[in-house]
JSON list of C-alpha atoms in Angstrom, two decimals:
[
{"chain": "A", "resi": 22, "resn": "MET", "atom": "CA", "xyz": [14.57, 6.07, 4.44]},
{"chain": "A", "resi": 23, "resn": "ARG", "atom": "CA", "xyz": [13.66, 9.64, 2.91]},
{"chain": "A", "resi": 24, "resn": "GLY", "atom": "CA", "xyz": [10.20, 10.90, 2.65]},
{"chain": "A", "resi": 25, "resn": "LYS", "atom": "CA", "xyz": [8.41, 8.59, 5.00]},
{"chain": "A", "resi": 26, "resn": "LEU", "atom": "CA", "xyz": [5.06, 9.68, 6.37]},
{"chain": "A", "resi": 27, "resn": "SER", "atom": "CA", "xyz": [4.73, 6.86, 8.62]},
{"chain": "A", "resi": 28, "resn": "PRO", "atom": "CA", "xyz": [2.46, 7.16, 11.49]},
{"chain": "A", "resi": 29, "resn": "SER", "atom": "CA", "xyz": [3.44, 3.98, 12.90]},
{"chain": "A", "resi": 30, "resn": "LYS", "atom": "CA", "xyz": [6.94, 4.63, 13.32]},
{"chain": "A", "resi": 31, "resn": "ALA", "atom": "CA", "xyz": [6.61, 8.05, 14.06]},
{"chain": "A", "resi": 32, "resn": "PRO", "atom": "CA", "xyz": [6.95, 9.01, 17.80]},
{"chain": "A", "resi": 33, "resn": "GLN", "atom": "CA", "xyz": [3.99, 8.97, 19.94]},
{"chain": "A", "resi": 34, "resn": "SER", "atom": "CA", "xyz": [2.73, 12.93, 19.95]},
{"chain": "A", "resi": 35, "resn": "LYS", "atom": "CA", "xyz": [3.20, 12.60, 15.78]},
{"chain": "A", "resi": 36, "resn": "VAL", "atom": "CA", "xyz": [0.54, 9.94, 15.87]},
{"chain": "A", "resi": 37, "resn": "GLY", "atom": "CA", "xyz": [-1.74, 12.43, 18.22]},
{"chain": "A", "resi": 38, "resn": "LYS", "atom": "CA", "xyz": [-1.21, 15.06, 16.23]},
{"chain": "A", "resi": 39, "resn": "MET", "atom": "CA", "xyz": [-2.45, 13.45, 13.28]},
{"chain": "A", "resi": 40, "resn": "GLY", "atom": "CA", "xyz": [-5.18, 11.94, 15.03]},
{"chain": "A", "resi": 41, "resn": "LYS", "atom": "CA", "xyz": [-6.66, 15.36, 15.53]},
{"chain": "A", "resi": 42, "resn": "MET", "atom": "CA", "xyz": [-5.80, 16.24, 12.30]},
{"chain": "A", "resi": 43, "resn": "GLY", "atom": "CA", "xyz": [-8.54, 13.68, 11.67]},
{"chain": "A", "resi": 44, "resn": "ILE", "atom": "CA", "xyz": [-6.93, 11.61, 9.29]},
{"chain": "A", "resi": 45, "resn": "SER", "atom": "CA", "xyz": [-5.36, 8.88, 11.37]},
{"chain": "A", "resi": 46, "resn": "LYS", "atom": "CA", "xyz": [-7.50, 5.88, 10.27]},
{"chain": "A", "resi": 47, "resn": "PRO", "atom": "CA", "xyz": [-7.34, 6.99, 6.51]},
{"chain": "A", "resi": 48, "resn": "TYR", "atom": "CA", "xyz": [-3.81, 7.17, 6.40]},
{"chain": "A", "resi": 49, "resn": "GLU", "atom": "CA", "xyz": [-3.16, 3.77, 8.28]},
{"chain": "A", "resi": 50, "resn": "MET", "atom": "CA", "xyz": [-5.43, 2.18, 6.50]},
{"chain": "A", "resi": 51, "resn": "VAL", "atom": "CA", "xyz": [-4.12, 2.98, 2.70]},
{"chain": "A", "resi": 52, "resn": "ARG", "atom": "CA", "xyz": [-1.15, 2.54, 4.23]},
{"chain": "A", "resi": 53, "resn": "LYS", "atom": "CA", "xyz": [-1.65, -0.75, 5.41]},
{"chain": "A", "resi": 54, "resn": "LEU", "atom": "CA", "xyz": [-3.26, -1.35, 1.64]},
{"chain": "A", "resi": 55, "resn": "ASN", "atom": "CA", "xyz": [-0.26, 0.12, -0.20]},
{"chain": "A", "resi": 56, "resn": "SER", "atom": "CA", "xyz": [1.88, -2.46, 2.02]},
{"chain": "A", "resi": 57, "resn": "LEU", "atom": "CA", "xyz": [-0.72, -5.55, 0.94]},
{"chain": "A", "resi": 58, "resn": "CYS", "atom": "CA", "xyz": [-0.60, -4.42, -2.74]},
{"chain": "A", "resi": 59, "resn": "ALA", "atom": "CA", "xyz": [3.67, -3.94, -2.70]},
{"chain": "A", "resi": 60, "resn": "THR", "atom": "CA", "xyz": [3.55, -7.40, -1.13]},
{"chain": "A", "resi": 61, "resn": "LEU", "atom": "CA", "xyz": [1.34, -9.01, -4.04]},
{"chain": "A", "resi": 62, "resn": "SER", "atom": "CA", "xyz": [3.72, -7.25, -6.08]},
{"chain": "A", "resi": 63, "resn": "GLY", "atom": "CA", "xyz": [6.48, -9.25, -4.80]},
{"chain": "A", "resi": 64, "resn": "LEU", "atom": "CA", "xyz": [4.80, -12.49, -4.82]},
{"chain": "A", "resi": 65, "resn": "VAL", "atom": "CA", "xyz": [3.89, -11.79, -8.75]},
{"chain": "A", "resi": 66, "resn": "LEU", "atom": "CA", "xyz": [7.73, -10.20, -9.39]},
{"chain": "A", "resi": 67, "resn": "LEU", "atom": "CA", "xyz": [8.44, -14.07, -8.16]},
{"chain": "A", "resi": 68, "resn": "PHE", "atom": "CA", "xyz": [5.90, -15.97, -9.90]},
{"chain": "A", "resi": 69, "resn": "VAL", "atom": "CA", "xyz": [7.22, -13.91, -13.23]},
{"chain": "A", "resi": 70, "resn": "THR", "atom": "CA", "xyz": [10.61, -14.85, -12.76]},
{"chain": "A", "resi": 71, "resn": "PHE", "atom": "CA", "xyz": [10.29, -18.37, -11.87]},
{"chain": "A", "resi": 72, "resn": "SER", "atom": "CA", "xyz": [8.18, -18.69, -14.83]},
{"chain": "A", "resi": 73, "resn": "ILE", "atom": "CA", "xyz": [10.83, -17.15, -16.77]},
{"chain": "A", "resi": 74, "resn": "PHE", "atom": "CA", "xyz": [13.52, -19.94, -15.32]},
{"chain": "A", "resi": 75, "resn": "VAL", "atom": "CA", "xyz": [10.82, -22.67, -16.10]},
{"chain": "A", "resi": 76, "resn": "ASP", "atom": "CA", "xyz": [10.79, -21.51, -19.85]},
{"chain": "A", "resi": 77, "resn": "VAL", "atom": "CA", "xyz": [14.20, -20.85, -20.50]},
{"chain": "A", "resi": 78, "resn": "PHE", "atom": "CA", "xyz": [15.09, -24.59, -18.94]},
{"chain": "A", "resi": 79, "resn": "LEU", "atom": "CA", "xyz": [12.35, -26.28, -21.11]},
{"chain": "A", "resi": 80, "resn": "ARG", "atom": "CA", "xyz": [13.58, -24.46, -24.32]},
{"chain": "A", "resi": 81, "resn": "TYR", "atom": "CA", "xyz": [17.07, -24.84, -23.94]},
{"chain": "A", "resi": 82, "resn": "PHE", "atom": "CA", "xyz": [17.09, -28.12, -22.79]},
{"chain": "A", "resi": 83, "resn": "PHE", "atom": "CA", "xyz": [14.18, -29.68, -24.08]},
{"chain": "A", "resi": 84, "resn": "ASN", "atom": "CA", "xyz": [13.61, -27.68, -26.95]},
{"chain": "A", "resi": 85, "resn": "ARG", "atom": "CA", "xyz": [9.58, -27.16, -25.18]},
{"chain": "A", "resi": 86, "resn": "PRO", "atom": "CA", "xyz": [9.26, -23.14, -24.73]},
{"chain": "A", "resi": 87, "resn": "SER", "atom": "CA", "xyz": [5.70, -22.59, -23.47]},
{"chain": "A", "resi": 88, "resn": "ILE", "atom": "CA", "xyz": [3.21, -20.83, -25.29]},
{"chain": "A", "resi": 89, "resn": "TRP", "atom": "CA", "xyz": [2.10, -18.37, -22.47]},
{"chain": "A", "resi": 90, "resn": "ILE", "atom": "CA", "xyz": [5.02, -17.84, -20.41]},
{"chain": "A", "resi": 91, "resn": "THR", "atom": "CA", "xyz": [6.33, -14.77, -22.11]},
{"chain": "A", "resi": 92, "resn": "GLU", "atom": "CA", "xyz": [3.26, -13.30, -22.97]},
{"chain": "A", "resi": 93, "resn": "VAL", "atom": "CA", "xyz": [1.51, -13.79, -19.13]},
{"chain": "A", "resi": 94, "resn": "SER", "atom": "CA", "xyz": [4.85, -12.37, -18.09]},
{"chain": "A", "resi": 95, "resn": "SER", "atom": "CA", "xyz": [4.69, -9.18, -20.06]},
{"chain": "A", "resi": 96, "resn": "TYR", "atom": "CA", "xyz": [1.21, -8.92, -18.53]},
{"chain": "A", "resi": 97, "resn": "LEU", "atom": "CA", "xyz": [1.85, -9.38, -15.29]},
{"chain": "A", "resi": 98, "resn": "PHE", "atom": "CA", "xyz": [4.49, -6.60, -15.18]},
{"chain": "A", "resi": 99, "resn": "LEU", "atom": "CA", "xyz": [1.40, -4.01, -15.02]},
{"chain": "A", "resi": 100, "resn": "TYR", "atom": "CA", "xyz": [0.50, -5.76, -11.93]},
{"chain": "A", "resi": 101, "resn": "ILE", "atom": "CA", "xyz": [4.69, -5.34, -10.64]},
{"chain": "A", "resi": 102, "resn": "ILE", "atom": "CA", "xyz": [4.73, -1.60, -11.27]},
{"chain": "A", "resi": 103, "resn": "PHE", "atom": "CA", "xyz": [1.32, -0.27, -10.83]},
{"chain": "A", "resi": 104, "resn": "LEU", "atom": "CA", "xyz": [0.44, -2.23, -7.36]},
{"chain": "A", "resi": 105, "resn": "GLY", "atom": "CA", "xyz": [3.71, -0.87, -5.82]},
{"chain": "A", "resi": 106, "resn": "THR", "atom": "CA", "xyz": [4.29, 2.21, -6.68]},
{"chain": "A", "resi": 107, "resn": "ALA", "atom": "CA", "xyz": [1.79, 3.75, -4.23]},
{"chain": "A", "resi": 108, "resn": "TYR", "atom": "CA", "xyz": [3.94, 1.85, -1.74]},
{"chain": "A", "resi": 109, "resn": "ALA", "atom": "CA", "xyz": [7.10, 3.49, -3.03]},
{"chain": "A", "resi": 110, "resn": "LEU", "atom": "CA", "xyz": [5.58, 6.67, -2.31]},
{"chain": "A", "resi": 111, "resn": "GLN", "atom": "CA", "xyz": [4.76, 5.72, 0.87]},
{"chain": "A", "resi": 112, "resn": "GLN", "atom": "CA", "xyz": [8.34, 4.89, 1.57]},
{"chain": "A", "resi": 113, "resn": "GLY", "atom": "CA", "xyz": [9.81, 8.10, -0.21]},
{"chain": "A", "resi": 114, "resn": "LEU", "atom": "CA", "xyz": [11.69, 5.46, -2.56]},
{"chain": "A", "resi": 115, "resn": "HIS", "atom": "CA", "xyz": [10.70, 7.33, -5.50]},
{"chain": "A", "resi": 116, "resn": "ILE", "atom": "CA", "xyz": [13.87, 9.41, -7.71]},
{"chain": "A", "resi": 117, "resn": "ARG", "atom": "CA", "xyz": [14.62, 12.71, -6.29]},
{"chain": "A", "resi": 118, "resn": "VAL", "atom": "CA", "xyz": [16.74, 15.65, -7.17]},
{"chain": "A", "resi": 119, "resn": "THR", "atom": "CA", "xyz": [17.71, 17.08, -4.27]},
{"chain": "A", "resi": 120, "resn": "PHE", "atom": "CA", "xyz": [21.30, 18.74, -4.62]},
{"chain": "A", "resi": 121, "resn": "LEU", "atom": "CA", "xyz": [19.40, 22.00, -4.89]},
{"chain": "A", "resi": 122, "resn": "LEU", "atom": "CA", "xyz": [16.31, 20.94, -2.71]},
{"chain": "A", "resi": 123, "resn": "ASP", "atom": "CA", "xyz": [19.01, 20.94, 0.28]},
{"chain": "A", "resi": 124, "resn": "ARG", "atom": "CA", "xyz": [20.50, 23.88, 0.33]},
{"chain": "A", "resi": 125, "resn": "PHE", "atom": "CA", "xyz": [16.86, 25.48, 1.15]},
{"chain": "A", "resi": 126, "resn": "SER", "atom": "CA", "xyz": [14.88, 25.82, 4.75]},
{"chain": "A", "resi": 127, "resn": "PRO", "atom": "CA", "xyz": [12.83, 23.39, 5.79]},
{"chain": "A", "resi": 128, "resn": "ARG", "atom": "CA", "xyz": [10.03, 26.13, 5.05]},
{"chain": "A", "resi": 129, "resn": "ILE", "atom": "CA", "xyz": [10.68, 26.52, 1.46]},
{"chain": "A", "resi": 130, "resn": "MET", "atom": "CA", "xyz": [11.70, 22.48, 1.14]},
{"chain": "A", "resi": 131, "resn": "ARG", "atom": "CA", "xyz": [7.67, 21.95, 2.36]},
{"chain": "A", "resi": 132, "resn": "ILE", "atom": "CA", "xyz": [6.24, 24.88, 0.09]},
{"chain": "A", "resi": 133, "resn": "LEU", "atom": "CA", "xyz": [7.96, 22.89, -2.91]},
{"chain": "A", "resi": 134, "resn": "GLU", "atom": "CA", "xyz": [6.93, 19.99, -1.31]},
{"chain": "A", "resi": 135, "resn": "LEU", "atom": "CA", "xyz": [3.36, 20.39, -0.96]},
{"chain": "A", "resi": 136, "resn": "ILE", "atom": "CA", "xyz": [3.22, 22.51, -4.90]},
{"chain": "A", "resi": 137, "resn": "THR", "atom": "CA", "xyz": [5.49, 19.07, -6.17]},
{"chain": "A", "resi": 138, "resn": "SER", "atom": "CA", "xyz": [2.08, 17.00, -4.37]},
{"chain": "A", "resi": 139, "resn": "LEU", "atom": "CA", "xyz": [-0.19, 19.30, -6.11]},
{"chain": "A", "resi": 140, "resn": "PHE", "atom": "CA", "xyz": [1.07, 18.85, -9.60]},
{"chain": "A", "resi": 141, "resn": "SER", "atom": "CA", "xyz": [1.01, 15.38, -8.89]},
{"chain": "A", "resi": 142, "resn": "ILE", "atom": "CA", "xyz": [-2.38, 14.99, -7.36]},
{"chain": "A", "resi": 143, "resn": "VAL", "atom": "CA", "xyz": [-3.72, 15.95, -10.58]},
{"chain": "A", "resi": 144, "resn": "PHE", "atom": "CA", "xyz": [-1.06, 14.08, -12.91]},
{"chain": "A", "resi": 145, "resn": "CYS", "atom": "CA", "xyz": [-2.81, 10.91, -10.94]},
{"chain": "A", "resi": 146, "resn": "PHE", "atom": "CA", "xyz": [-6.08, 11.92, -11.47]},
{"chain": "A", "resi": 147, "resn": "VAL", "atom": "CA", "xyz": [-5.64, 12.09, -15.32]},
{"chain": "A", "resi": 148, "resn": "LEU", "atom": "CA", "xyz": [-3.61, 8.87, -14.77]},
{"chain": "A", "resi": 149, "resn": "LEU", "atom": "CA", "xyz": [-6.65, 6.81, -13.28]},
{"chain": "A", "resi": 150, "resn": "TRP", "atom": "CA", "xyz": [-9.04, 8.58, -15.72]},
{"chain": "A", "resi": 151, "resn": "GLN", "atom": "CA", "xyz": [-7.27, 7.82, -18.39]},
{"chain": "A", "resi": 152, "resn": "THR", "atom": "CA", "xyz": [-6.60, 4.02, -17.76]},
{"chain": "A", "resi": 153, "resn": "TRP", "atom": "CA", "xyz": [-10.45, 3.97, -16.48]},
{"chain": "A", "resi": 154, "resn": "VAL", "atom": "CA", "xyz": [-11.33, 4.49, -19.82]},
{"chain": "A", "resi": 155, "resn": "MET", "atom": "CA", "xyz": [-9.49, 2.00, -21.38]},
{"chain": "A", "resi": 156, "resn": "THR", "atom": "CA", "xyz": [-9.86, -0.54, -19.00]},
{"chain": "A", "resi": 157, "resn": "TRP", "atom": "CA", "xyz": [-13.41, 0.01, -19.27]},
{"chain": "A", "resi": 158, "resn": "THR", "atom": "CA", "xyz": [-13.08, 0.23, -23.11]},
{"chain": "A", "resi": 159, "resn": "ALA", "atom": "CA", "xyz": [-11.55, -2.91, -23.45]},
{"chain": "A", "resi": 160, "resn": "PHE", "atom": "CA", "xyz": [-14.68, -4.50, -21.49]},
{"chain": "A", "resi": 161, "resn": "LYS", "atom": "CA", "xyz": [-17.43, -3.11, -23.03]},
{"chain": "A", "resi": 162, "resn": "GLU", "atom": "CA", "xyz": [-15.97, -3.80, -26.74]},
{"chain": "A", "resi": 163, "resn": "ASP", "atom": "CA", "xyz": [-14.44, -7.57, -25.12]},
{"chain": "A", "resi": 164, "resn": "TRP", "atom": "CA", "xyz": [-10.56, -6.17, -26.16]},
{"chain": "A", "resi": 165, "resn": "THR", "atom": "CA", "xyz": [-8.19, -8.94, -26.22]},
{"chain": "A", "resi": 166, "resn": "SER", "atom": "CA", "xyz": [-4.48, -10.35, -26.88]},
{"chain": "A", "resi": 167, "resn": "PRO", "atom": "CA", "xyz": [-4.21, -11.04, -30.48]},
{"chain": "A", "resi": 168, "resn": "THR", "atom": "CA", "xyz": [-2.49, -14.24, -29.77]},
{"chain": "A", "resi": 169, "resn": "MET", "atom": "CA", "xyz": [-2.94, -17.74, -29.06]},
{"chain": "A", "resi": 170, "resn": "LEU", "atom": "CA", "xyz": [-3.37, -17.19, -25.25]},
{"chain": "A", "resi": 171, "resn": "SER", "atom": "CA", "xyz": [-6.02, -14.47, -26.31]},
{"chain": "A", "resi": 172, "resn": "ALA", "atom": "CA", "xyz": [-5.89, -12.69, -23.09]},
{"chain": "A", "resi": 173, "resn": "PRO", "atom": "CA", "xyz": [-8.98, -10.50, -22.32]},
{"chain": "A", "resi": 174, "resn": "TYR", "atom": "CA", "xyz": [-7.62, -6.55, -21.70]},
{"chain": "A", "resi": 175, "resn": "ALA", "atom": "CA", "xyz": [-9.73, -5.55, -19.35]},
{"chain": "A", "resi": 176, "resn": "TYR", "atom": "CA", "xyz": [-8.28, -7.81, -16.75]},
{"chain": "A", "resi": 177, "resn": "ILE", "atom": "CA", "xyz": [-5.09, -6.28, -17.80]},
{"chain": "A", "resi": 178, "resn": "HIS", "atom": "CA", "xyz": [-5.93, -2.85, -17.26]},
{"chain": "A", "resi": 179, "resn": "ILE", "atom": "CA", "xyz": [-7.66, -2.86, -13.85]},
{"chain": "A", "resi": 180, "resn": "ALA", "atom": "CA", "xyz": [-4.24, -3.19, -12.25]},
{"chain": "A", "resi": 181, "resn": "MET", "atom": "CA", "xyz": [-3.34, 0.59, -14.23]},
{"chain": "A", "resi": 182, "resn": "VAL", "atom": "CA", "xyz": [-6.50, 1.14, -12.89]},
{"chain": "A", "resi": 183, "resn": "LEU", "atom": "CA", "xyz": [-6.05, 0.13, -9.03]},
{"chain": "A", "resi": 184, "resn": "GLY", "atom": "CA", "xyz": [-2.59, 1.20, -9.43]},
{"chain": "A", "resi": 185, "resn": "SER", "atom": "CA", "xyz": [-3.48, 5.01, -10.31]},
{"chain": "A", "resi": 186, "resn": "ALA", "atom": "CA", "xyz": [-5.99, 4.88, -7.36]},
{"chain": "A", "resi": 187, "resn": "LEU", "atom": "CA", "xyz": [-3.59, 3.94, -4.98]},
{"chain": "A", "resi": 188, "resn": "LEU", "atom": "CA", "xyz": [-1.20, 6.41, -6.44]},
{"chain": "A", "resi": 189, "resn": "CYS", "atom": "CA", "xyz": [-3.26, 9.08, -5.97]},
{"chain": "A", "resi": 190, "resn": "LEU", "atom": "CA", "xyz": [-5.08, 8.57, -2.14]},
{"chain": "A", "resi": 191, "resn": "THR", "atom": "CA", "xyz": [-1.73, 8.51, -1.02]},
{"chain": "A", "resi": 192, "resn": "PHE", "atom": "CA", "xyz": [-0.65, 11.60, -2.52]},
{"chain": "A", "resi": 193, "resn": "VAL", "atom": "CA", "xyz": [-3.54, 13.35, -1.32]},
{"chain": "A", "resi": 194, "resn": "LEU", "atom": "CA", "xyz": [-3.78, 11.75, 1.84]},
{"chain": "A", "resi": 195, "resn": "ARG", "atom": "CA", "xyz": [0.38, 12.74, 1.78]},
{"chain": "A", "resi": 196, "resn": "THR", "atom": "CA", "xyz": [-0.69, 16.65, 0.74]},
{"chain": "A", "resi": 197, "resn": "ILE", "atom": "CA", "xyz": [-2.90, 16.64, 3.70]},
{"chain": "A", "resi": 198, "resn": "LEU", "atom": "CA", "xyz": [-0.70, 15.58, 6.16]},
{"chain": "A", "resi": 199, "resn": "ILE", "atom": "CA", "xyz": [2.13, 17.98, 4.96]},
{"chain": "A", "resi": 200, "resn": "PHE", "atom": "CA", "xyz": [-0.04, 21.02, 4.81]},
{"chain": "A", "resi": 201, "resn": "LYS", "atom": "CA", "xyz": [-1.42, 20.80, 8.37]},
{"chain": "A", "resi": 202, "resn": "GLY", "atom": "CA", "xyz": [2.29, 20.40, 9.96]},
{"chain": "A", "resi": 203, "resn": "ALA", "atom": "CA", "xyz": [3.12, 17.01, 9.57]},
{"chain": "A", "resi": 204, "resn": "GLU", "atom": "CA", "xyz": [6.51, 16.58, 7.99]},
{"chain": "A", "resi": 205, "resn": "PRO", "atom": "CA", "xyz": [8.07, 13.89, 5.74]},
{"chain": "A", "resi": 206, "resn": "GLU", "atom": "CA", "xyz": [11.71, 12.90, 6.98]},
{"chain": "A", "resi": 207, "resn": "SER", "atom": "CA", "xyz": [12.88, 14.68, 3.29]},
{"chain": "A", "resi": 208, "resn": "LEU", "atom": "CA", "xyz": [11.74, 18.26, 4.73]},
{"chain": "A", "resi": 209, "resn": "LYS", "atom": "CA", "xyz": [13.77, 17.51, 8.35]}
]
């Protein structure tokens, strides 16, 4: 897959090289955490899919729609998206436009990848900061949804904080690896 920086699937010499760089253990911990979050994201997606199926079944066959499934499903989509984003970055699954990049040498591609990663880190820090401010405000002011469910927004928004933090951390470690010489498959 394009863009993968996975020390566990690299030849032993690369793992040794990353160990010498001093980031093998943090990268491995983040990689495992990203995998766990992606698994949780998938399980939440299964729950949402099943819940919507049940809601449709109840609505059309018994004329008894639930009052909570649609609202909870929309909130859970934040968890699905934000918990899976860092894993997608780790696996090189984000959308990339490569028709121009393929014309450059590996050295130029590495430089462009590094510049892109640095801009992405800045974006992720701003995203993390703003989602933290919003979540903290929702917690402090006890924001709730204006529906019968009255769901507390702080517990809904925390998914954005966690996902943004993981995405930022993954970008930082990925940038360090690129800077120190490890090559994602997209640069080979």
